[in-house]
Coordinates of C-alpha atoms in Angstrom, one line a residue:
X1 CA 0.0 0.0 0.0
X2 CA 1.3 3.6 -0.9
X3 CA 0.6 6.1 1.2
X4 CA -0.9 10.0 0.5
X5 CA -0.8 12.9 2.0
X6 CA -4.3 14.3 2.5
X7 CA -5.0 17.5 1.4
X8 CA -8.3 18.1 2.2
X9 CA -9.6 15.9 5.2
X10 CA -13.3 15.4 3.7
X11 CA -11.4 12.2 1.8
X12 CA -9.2 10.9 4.1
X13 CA -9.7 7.4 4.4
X14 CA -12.9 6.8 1.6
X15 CA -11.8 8.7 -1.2
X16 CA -8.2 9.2 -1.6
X17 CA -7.5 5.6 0.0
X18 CA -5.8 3.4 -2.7
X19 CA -7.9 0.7 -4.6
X20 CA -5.1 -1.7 -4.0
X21 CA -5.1 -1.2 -0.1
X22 CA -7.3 -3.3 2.4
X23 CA -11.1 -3.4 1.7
X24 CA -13.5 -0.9 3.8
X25 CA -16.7 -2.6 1.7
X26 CA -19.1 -3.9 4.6
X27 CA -20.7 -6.1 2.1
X28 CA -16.5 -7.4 1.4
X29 CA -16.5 -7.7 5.4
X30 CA -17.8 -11.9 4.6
X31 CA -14.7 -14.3 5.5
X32 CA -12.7 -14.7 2.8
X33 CA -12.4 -17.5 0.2
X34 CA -8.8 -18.7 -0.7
X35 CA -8.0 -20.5 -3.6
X36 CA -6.2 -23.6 -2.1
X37 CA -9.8 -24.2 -0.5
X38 CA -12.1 -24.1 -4.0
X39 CA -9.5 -26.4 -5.4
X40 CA -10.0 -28.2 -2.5
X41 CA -13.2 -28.6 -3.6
X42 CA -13.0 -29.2 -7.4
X43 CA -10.4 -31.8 -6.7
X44 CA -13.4 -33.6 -4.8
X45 CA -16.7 -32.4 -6.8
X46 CA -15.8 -31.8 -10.1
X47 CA -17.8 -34.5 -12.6
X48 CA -15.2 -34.3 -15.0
X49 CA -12.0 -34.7 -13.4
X50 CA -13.9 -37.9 -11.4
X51 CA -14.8 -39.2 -15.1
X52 CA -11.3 -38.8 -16.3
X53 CA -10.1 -41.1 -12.9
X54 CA -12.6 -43.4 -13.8
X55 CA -11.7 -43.7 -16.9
X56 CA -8.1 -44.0 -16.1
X57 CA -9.1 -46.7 -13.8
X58 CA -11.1 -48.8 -16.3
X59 CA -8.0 -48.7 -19.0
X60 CA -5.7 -49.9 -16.2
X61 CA -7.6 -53.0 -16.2
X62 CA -7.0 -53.8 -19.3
X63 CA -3.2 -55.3 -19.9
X64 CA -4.2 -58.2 -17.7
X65 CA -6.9 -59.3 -20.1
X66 CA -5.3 -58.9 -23.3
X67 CA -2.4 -60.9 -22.0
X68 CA -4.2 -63.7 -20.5
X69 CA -5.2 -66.7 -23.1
X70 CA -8.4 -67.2 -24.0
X71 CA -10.8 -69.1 -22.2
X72 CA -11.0 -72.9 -22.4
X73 CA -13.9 -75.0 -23.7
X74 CA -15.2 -78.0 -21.7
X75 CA -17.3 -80.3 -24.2
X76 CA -20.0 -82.6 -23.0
X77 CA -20.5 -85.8 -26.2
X78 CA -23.0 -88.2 -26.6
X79 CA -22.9 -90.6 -29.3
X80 CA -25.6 -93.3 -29.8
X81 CA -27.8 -95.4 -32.0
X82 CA -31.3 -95.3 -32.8
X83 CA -32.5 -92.2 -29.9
X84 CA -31.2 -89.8 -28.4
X85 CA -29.5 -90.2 -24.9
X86 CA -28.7 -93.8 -25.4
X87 CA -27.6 -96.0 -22.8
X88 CA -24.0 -97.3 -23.2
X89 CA -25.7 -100.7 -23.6
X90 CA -27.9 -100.4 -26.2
X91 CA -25.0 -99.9 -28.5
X92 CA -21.5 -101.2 -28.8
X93 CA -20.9 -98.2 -30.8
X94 CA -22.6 -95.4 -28.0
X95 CA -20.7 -93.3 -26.0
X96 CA -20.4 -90.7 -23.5
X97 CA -17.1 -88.4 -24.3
X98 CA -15.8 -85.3 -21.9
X99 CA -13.4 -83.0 -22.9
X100 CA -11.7 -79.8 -23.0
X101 CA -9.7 -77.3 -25.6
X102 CA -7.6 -74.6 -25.2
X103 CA -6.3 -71.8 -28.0
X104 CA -3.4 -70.8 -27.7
X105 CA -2.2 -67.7 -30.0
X106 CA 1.1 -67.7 -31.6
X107 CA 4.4 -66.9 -29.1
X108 CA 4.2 -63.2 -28.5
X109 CA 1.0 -62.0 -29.4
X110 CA -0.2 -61.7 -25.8
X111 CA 3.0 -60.1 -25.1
X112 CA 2.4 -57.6 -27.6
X113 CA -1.4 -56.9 -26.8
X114 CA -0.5 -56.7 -22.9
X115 CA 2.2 -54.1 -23.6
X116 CA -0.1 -52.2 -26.2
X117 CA -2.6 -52.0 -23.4
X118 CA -0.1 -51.2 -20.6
X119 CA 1.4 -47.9 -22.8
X120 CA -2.3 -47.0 -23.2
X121 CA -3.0 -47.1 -19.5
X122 CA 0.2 -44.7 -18.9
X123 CA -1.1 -42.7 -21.7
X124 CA -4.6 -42.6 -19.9
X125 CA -3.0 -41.8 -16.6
X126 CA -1.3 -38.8 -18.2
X127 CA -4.6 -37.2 -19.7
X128 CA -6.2 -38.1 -16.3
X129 CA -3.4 -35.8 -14.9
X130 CA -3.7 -33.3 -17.9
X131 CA -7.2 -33.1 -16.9
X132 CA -7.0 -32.3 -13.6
X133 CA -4.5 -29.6 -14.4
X134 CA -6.9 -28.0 -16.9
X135 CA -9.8 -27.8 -14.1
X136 CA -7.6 -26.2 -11.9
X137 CA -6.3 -23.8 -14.7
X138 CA -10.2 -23.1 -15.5
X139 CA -10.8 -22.5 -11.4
X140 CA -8.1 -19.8 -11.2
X141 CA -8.7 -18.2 -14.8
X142 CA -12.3 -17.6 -13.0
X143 CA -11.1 -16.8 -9.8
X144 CA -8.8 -13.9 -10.9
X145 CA -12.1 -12.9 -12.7
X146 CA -13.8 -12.6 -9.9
X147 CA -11.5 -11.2 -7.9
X148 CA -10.9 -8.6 -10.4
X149 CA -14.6 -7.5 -10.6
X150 CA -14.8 -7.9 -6.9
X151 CA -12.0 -5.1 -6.8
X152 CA -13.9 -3.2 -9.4
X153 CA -17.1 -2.8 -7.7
X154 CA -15.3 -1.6 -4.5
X155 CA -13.4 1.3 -6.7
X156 CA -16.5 1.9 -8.1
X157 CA -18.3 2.3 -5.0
X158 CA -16.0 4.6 -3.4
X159 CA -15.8 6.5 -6.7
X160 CA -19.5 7.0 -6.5
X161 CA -19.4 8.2 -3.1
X162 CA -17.0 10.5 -4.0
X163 CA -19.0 12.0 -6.9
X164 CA -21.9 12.5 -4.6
X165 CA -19.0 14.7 -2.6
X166 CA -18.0 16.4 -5.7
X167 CA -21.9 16.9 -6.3
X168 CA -22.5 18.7 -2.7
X169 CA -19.2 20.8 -2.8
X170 CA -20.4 21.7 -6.8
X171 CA -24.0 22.8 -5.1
X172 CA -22.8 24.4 -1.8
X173 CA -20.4 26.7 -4.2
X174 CA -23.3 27.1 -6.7
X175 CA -26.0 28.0 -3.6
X176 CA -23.2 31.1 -2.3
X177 CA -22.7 32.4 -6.1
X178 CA -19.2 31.0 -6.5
X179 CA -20.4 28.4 -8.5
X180 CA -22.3 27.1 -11.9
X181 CA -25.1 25.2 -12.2
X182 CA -23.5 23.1 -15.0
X183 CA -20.8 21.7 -12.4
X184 CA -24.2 20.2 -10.6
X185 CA -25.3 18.8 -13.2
X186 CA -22.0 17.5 -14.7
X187 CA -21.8 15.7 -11.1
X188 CA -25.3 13.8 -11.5
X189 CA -24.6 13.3 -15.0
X190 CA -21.1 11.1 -13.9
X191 CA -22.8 9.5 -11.0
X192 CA -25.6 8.4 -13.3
X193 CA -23.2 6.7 -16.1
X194 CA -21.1 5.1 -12.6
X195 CA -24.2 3.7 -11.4
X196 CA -24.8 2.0 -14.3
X197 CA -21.4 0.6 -14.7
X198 CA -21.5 -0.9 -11.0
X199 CA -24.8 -2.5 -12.3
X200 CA -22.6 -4.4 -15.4
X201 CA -19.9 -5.1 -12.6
X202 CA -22.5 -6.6 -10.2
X203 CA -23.7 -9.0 -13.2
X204 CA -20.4 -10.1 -14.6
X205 CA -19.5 -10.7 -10.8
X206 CA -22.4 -12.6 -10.0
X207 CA -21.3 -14.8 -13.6
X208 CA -18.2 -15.4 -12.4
X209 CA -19.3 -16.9 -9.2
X210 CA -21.3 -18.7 -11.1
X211 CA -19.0 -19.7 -13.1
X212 CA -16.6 -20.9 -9.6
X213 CA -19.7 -23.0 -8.1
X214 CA -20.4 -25.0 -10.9
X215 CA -16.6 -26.3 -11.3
X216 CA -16.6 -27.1 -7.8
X217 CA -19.8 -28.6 -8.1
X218 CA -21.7 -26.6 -5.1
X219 CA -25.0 -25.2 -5.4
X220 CA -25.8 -21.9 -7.0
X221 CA -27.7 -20.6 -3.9
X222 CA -24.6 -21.1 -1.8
X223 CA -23.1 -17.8 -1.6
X224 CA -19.4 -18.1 -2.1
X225 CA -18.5 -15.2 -0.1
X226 CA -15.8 -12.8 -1.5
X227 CA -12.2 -13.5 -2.7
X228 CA -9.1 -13.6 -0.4
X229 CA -6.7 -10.7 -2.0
X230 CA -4.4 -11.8 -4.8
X231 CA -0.6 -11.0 -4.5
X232 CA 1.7 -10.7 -7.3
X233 CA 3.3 -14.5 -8.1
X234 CA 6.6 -13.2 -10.0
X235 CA 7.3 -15.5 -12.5
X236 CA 11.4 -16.7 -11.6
X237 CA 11.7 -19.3 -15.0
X238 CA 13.3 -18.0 -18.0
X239 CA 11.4 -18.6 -21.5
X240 CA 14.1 -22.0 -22.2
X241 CA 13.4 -23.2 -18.8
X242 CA 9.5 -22.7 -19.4
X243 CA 9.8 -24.5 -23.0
X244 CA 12.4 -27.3 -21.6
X245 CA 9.9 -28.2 -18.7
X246 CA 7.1 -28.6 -21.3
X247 CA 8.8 -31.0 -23.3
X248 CA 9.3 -33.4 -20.1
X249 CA 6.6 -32.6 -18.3
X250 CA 3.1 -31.9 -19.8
X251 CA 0.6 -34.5 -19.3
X252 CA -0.5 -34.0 -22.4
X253 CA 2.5 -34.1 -24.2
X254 CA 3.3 -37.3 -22.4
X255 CA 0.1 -38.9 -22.9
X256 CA 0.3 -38.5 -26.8
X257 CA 3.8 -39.8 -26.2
X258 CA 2.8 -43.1 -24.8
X259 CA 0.4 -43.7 -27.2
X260 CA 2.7 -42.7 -29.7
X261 CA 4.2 -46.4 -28.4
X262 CA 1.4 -47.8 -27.9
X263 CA 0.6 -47.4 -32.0
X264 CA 4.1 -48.5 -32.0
X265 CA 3.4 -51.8 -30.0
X266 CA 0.3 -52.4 -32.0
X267 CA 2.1 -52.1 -35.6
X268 CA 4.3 -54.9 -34.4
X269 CA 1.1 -57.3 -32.9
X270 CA -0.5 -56.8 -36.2
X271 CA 2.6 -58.4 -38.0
X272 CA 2.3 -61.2 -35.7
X273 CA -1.2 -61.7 -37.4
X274 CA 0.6 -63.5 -40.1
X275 CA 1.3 -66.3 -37.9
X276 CA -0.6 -68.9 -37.1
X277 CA -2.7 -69.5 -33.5
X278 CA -3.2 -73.1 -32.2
X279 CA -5.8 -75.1 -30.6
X280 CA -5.4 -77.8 -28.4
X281 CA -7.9 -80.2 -27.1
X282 CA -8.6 -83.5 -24.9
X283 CA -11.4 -85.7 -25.0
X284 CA -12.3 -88.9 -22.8
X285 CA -14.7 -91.1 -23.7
X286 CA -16.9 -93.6 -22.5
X287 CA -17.9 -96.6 -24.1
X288 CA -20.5 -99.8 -22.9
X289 CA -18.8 -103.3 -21.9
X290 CA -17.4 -104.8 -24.7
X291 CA -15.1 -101.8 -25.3
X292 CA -12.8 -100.3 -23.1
X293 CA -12.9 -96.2 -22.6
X294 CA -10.4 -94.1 -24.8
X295 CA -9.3 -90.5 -25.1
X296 CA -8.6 -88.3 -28.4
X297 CA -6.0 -85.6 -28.3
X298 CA -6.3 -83.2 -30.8
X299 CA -4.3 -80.7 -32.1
X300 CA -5.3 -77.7 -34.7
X301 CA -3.6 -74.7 -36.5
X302 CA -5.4 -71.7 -38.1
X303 CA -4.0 -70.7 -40.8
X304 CA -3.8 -67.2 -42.1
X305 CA -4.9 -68.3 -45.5
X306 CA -6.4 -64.5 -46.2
X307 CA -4.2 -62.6 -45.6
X308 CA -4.1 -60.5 -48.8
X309 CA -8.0 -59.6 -48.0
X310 CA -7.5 -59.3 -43.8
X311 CA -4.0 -59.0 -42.1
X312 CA -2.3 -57.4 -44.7
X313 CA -5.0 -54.3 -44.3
X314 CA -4.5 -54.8 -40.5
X315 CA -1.0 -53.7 -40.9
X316 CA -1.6 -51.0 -42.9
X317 CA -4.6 -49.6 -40.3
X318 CA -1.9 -50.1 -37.7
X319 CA 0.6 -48.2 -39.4
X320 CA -1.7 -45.4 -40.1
X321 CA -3.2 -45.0 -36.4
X322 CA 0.7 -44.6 -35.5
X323 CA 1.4 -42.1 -38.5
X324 CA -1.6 -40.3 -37.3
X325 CA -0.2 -40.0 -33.5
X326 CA 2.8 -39.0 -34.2
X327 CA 1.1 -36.1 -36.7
X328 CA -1.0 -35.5 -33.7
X329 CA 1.8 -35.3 -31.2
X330 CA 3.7 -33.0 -33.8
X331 CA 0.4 -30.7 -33.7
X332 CA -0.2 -30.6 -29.9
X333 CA 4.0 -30.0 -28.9
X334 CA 3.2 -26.6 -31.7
X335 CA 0.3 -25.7 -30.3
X336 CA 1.5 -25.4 -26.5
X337 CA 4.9 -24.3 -27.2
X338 CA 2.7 -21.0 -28.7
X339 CA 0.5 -20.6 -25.9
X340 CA 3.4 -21.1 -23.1
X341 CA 5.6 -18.2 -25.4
X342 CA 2.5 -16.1 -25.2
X343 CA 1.4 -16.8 -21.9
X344 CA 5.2 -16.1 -21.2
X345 CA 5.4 -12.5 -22.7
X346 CA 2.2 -11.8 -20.7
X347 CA 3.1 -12.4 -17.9
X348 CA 6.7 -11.3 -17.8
X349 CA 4.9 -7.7 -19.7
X350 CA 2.4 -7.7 -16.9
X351 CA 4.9 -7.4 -14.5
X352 CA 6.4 -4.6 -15.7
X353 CA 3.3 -2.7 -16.2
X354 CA 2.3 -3.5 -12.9
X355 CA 5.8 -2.0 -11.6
X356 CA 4.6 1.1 -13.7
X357 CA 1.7 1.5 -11.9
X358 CA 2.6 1.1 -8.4
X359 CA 5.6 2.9 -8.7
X360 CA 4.5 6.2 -10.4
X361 CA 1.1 6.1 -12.2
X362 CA -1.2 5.5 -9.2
X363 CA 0.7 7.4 -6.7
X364 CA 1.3 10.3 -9.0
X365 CA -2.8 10.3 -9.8
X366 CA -3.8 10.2 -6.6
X367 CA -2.0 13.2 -5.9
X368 CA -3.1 15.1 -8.8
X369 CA -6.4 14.5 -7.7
X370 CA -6.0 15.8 -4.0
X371 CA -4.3 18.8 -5.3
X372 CA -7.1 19.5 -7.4
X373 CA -10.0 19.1 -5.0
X374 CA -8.0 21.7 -3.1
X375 CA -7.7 24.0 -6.0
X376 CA -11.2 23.3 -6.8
X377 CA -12.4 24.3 -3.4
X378 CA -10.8 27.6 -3.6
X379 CA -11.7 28.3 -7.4
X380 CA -8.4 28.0 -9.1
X381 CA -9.5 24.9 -11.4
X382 CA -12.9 24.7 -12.6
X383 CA -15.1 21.5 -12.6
X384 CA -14.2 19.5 -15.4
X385 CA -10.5 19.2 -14.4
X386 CA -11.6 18.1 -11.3
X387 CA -13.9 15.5 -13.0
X388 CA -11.0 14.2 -15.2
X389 CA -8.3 13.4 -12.3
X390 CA -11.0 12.0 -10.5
X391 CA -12.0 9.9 -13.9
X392 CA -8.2 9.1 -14.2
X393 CA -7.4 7.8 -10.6
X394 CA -10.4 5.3 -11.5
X395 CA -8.8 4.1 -15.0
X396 CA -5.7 3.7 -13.6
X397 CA -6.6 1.8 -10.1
X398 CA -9.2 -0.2 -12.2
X399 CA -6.3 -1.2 -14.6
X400 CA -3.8 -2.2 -12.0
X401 CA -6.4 -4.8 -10.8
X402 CA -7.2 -6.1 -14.2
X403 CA -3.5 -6.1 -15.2
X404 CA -2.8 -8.2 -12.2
X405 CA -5.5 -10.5 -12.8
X406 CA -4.3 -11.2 -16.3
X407 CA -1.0 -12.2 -15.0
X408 CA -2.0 -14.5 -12.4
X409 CA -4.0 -16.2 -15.2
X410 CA -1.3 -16.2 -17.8
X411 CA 0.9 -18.0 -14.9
X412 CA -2.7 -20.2 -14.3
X413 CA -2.3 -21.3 -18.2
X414 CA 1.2 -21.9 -17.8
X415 CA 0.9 -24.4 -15.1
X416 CA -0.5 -27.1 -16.8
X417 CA 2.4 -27.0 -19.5
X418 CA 5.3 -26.7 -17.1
X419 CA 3.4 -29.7 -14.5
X420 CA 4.4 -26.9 -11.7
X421 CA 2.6 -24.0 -9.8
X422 CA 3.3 -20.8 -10.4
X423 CA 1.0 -18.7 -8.6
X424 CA 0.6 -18.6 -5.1
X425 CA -1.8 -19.1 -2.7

């Protein structure tokens, strides 16, 4: 907080106090929500990031199967003459025969299909994490939104209050003949267009709490109470340090990555296509008195006799679903290596301008604007002057708060592309 002289003690404490400094809102007087708590919550509620674990979960189940042969076949036979369900008696050719067969798929095709599904499940856990990161990107972006707007409505307020100052000084001058009746007017004219802006700033803010309940999943008619003030998170990596943790750690990258292999993995099963599965099976069978029982082994191979009309296109899907990751890999590592450079120079412009305005533009307004309701008081500046400093101090403090907003939430994008936090909390 900077601090001002005060020139003229009517504004002490209300008017002249800095945007930026603590809040004197009653209605802002509500405890304070923190953002470690709503992502708490979102963590916990959110439908989508509880999808994406389920989903995660399912796929991890998966590797076991496709590497476990398929079931066996138990075979119950009855051969006889003349009826069905013989006795062994009537016959010396009926029989009763019990078996069982097993397929067993060339060597290394389970292998294959375990480890396809395995590189799959990593790539699932990634976009599980990737997920989560986004939700919690999307929680801050709105956050900083509302905090923002809260911010805004609380300059607005005491901007409004201090037109309706401006308006009684502008009428007690005007009432003793040292004044104009335009100045009054000016005044109501300004409060009026003020008032309507705090009406826009209470409907965005009420959107963006909106917008907070339903990613943590809590009812609309649960008031959320009013944001805990946001500090500036400076942002410490260089650009190569920001691009360099991208490329090893975001989940999305990585999840592309793995399934990138897993395409790779699957190229290699479909090859094994060409080769031949087996079947094996054992049969014991009854026969009536004058023969003795026997058994019959069997054993059967499935040849890949079509394979210029089936495995041969199997290969070629195969190779295409990996030419298409990689292309899709290739698209995704462009796309976030742009947003983290932009999301970089924003932030790292942000903080500069911030700088700006809390080292001269703010202080240096708020000054102008006490000197001039002093001049203005004794006549040397008329109205309008007044009106613009006053007009100023509001476009500069309502500035700071949306500048800092926008870095916070070009550090919130960031996050999910680095796999760190950057803003604190």
């Amino acid at each position: 907080m900077w601090r001002h002289v005060a020139v003229v003690p009517l504004f002490v404490g209300l008017a002249l106090e800095p945007a930026y400094g603590q809040a004197s809102d009653p209605e802002n007087r509500s405890e304070a929500v923190g953002l470690r708590g709503l992502v708490r919550e979102l963590l916990q509620n959110n439908p989508e990031i509880r999808a994406a674990r389920f989903r995660y979960e399912a796929i991890t189940k998966r590797p076991t199967q496709a590497g476990t042969l398929p079931d066996p076949k138990v075979t119950f036979a009855n051969v006889g003459v003349g009826h069905p369900l013989s006795r062994l008696n009537a016959s010396d050719f009926a029989y009763y025969g019990l078996g069982i067969s097993q397929e067993v798929p060339f060597p290394g095709k389970l292998s294959l299909a375990a480890e396809e599904a395995r590189k799959e499940a990593q790539s699932a856990e990634a976009e599980y994490e990737a997920t989560v990161l986004d939700k919690i990107a999307q929680l801050k972006l709105a956050f900083y939104d509302w905090y923002y707007l809260s911010k805004a409505l609380e300059i607005t307020r005491k901007n409004l209050d201090l037109l309706d100052r401006f308006e009684k000084i502008a009428r007690a001058r005007y009432s003793v003949g040292k004044g104009i009746l335009p100045d009054v007017l000016k005044a109501q004219v300004e409060y009026s267009g003020l008032s309507q802006q705090l009406e826009l700033l209470e409907q965005r803010l009420a959107t963006a709490e909106t917008r907070i309940q339903t990613l943590i999943e809590r009812p609309v008619e649960k008031p959320l109470g009013r944001p805990a003030d946001v500090t500036l998170s400076p942002l410490e990596m260089s650009l190569e340090s920001v691009l360099s943790a991208l490329e090893e750690s975001a989940p999305e990258l990585r999840s592309r990555q793995f399934l990138i292999e897993s395409r790779a993995v699957g190229v290699n099963r479909a090859r094994k296509e060409y080769r031949p599965d087996f079947n094996f099976s054992f049969q014991w069978q009854r026969t009536g008195t004058r023969f003795p029982d026997y058994y019959m082994a069997v054993a059967e191979v499935k040849l890949p006799v079509y394979f210029w009309r089936k495995q041969r296109y199997g290969v070629e899907e195969a190779v295409a679903r990996l030419r298409e990751s990689r292309a899709n890999y290739r698209t995704a590592q462009q796309d976030l290596v742009f947003t983290a450079k932009d999301q970089y120079l924003t932030a790292k412009t942000s903080e500069r301008v911030l700088d700006l305005y809390r080292a001269g533009v703010i202080p240096q307004a708020s000054l102008s604007l006490e000197s001039n309701v002093a001049a203005y008081e004794v006549g040397n500046i008329d109205f309008l002057t007044l009106l613009n400093s006053m007009t100023t101090l509001l476009s500069f403090e309502m500035e700071y708060y949306e500048e800092l907003a926008r870095h916070e939430q070009a550090l919130a994008r960031l996050e999910p592309l680095v796999g760190r936090e950057l803003t604190t909390f």
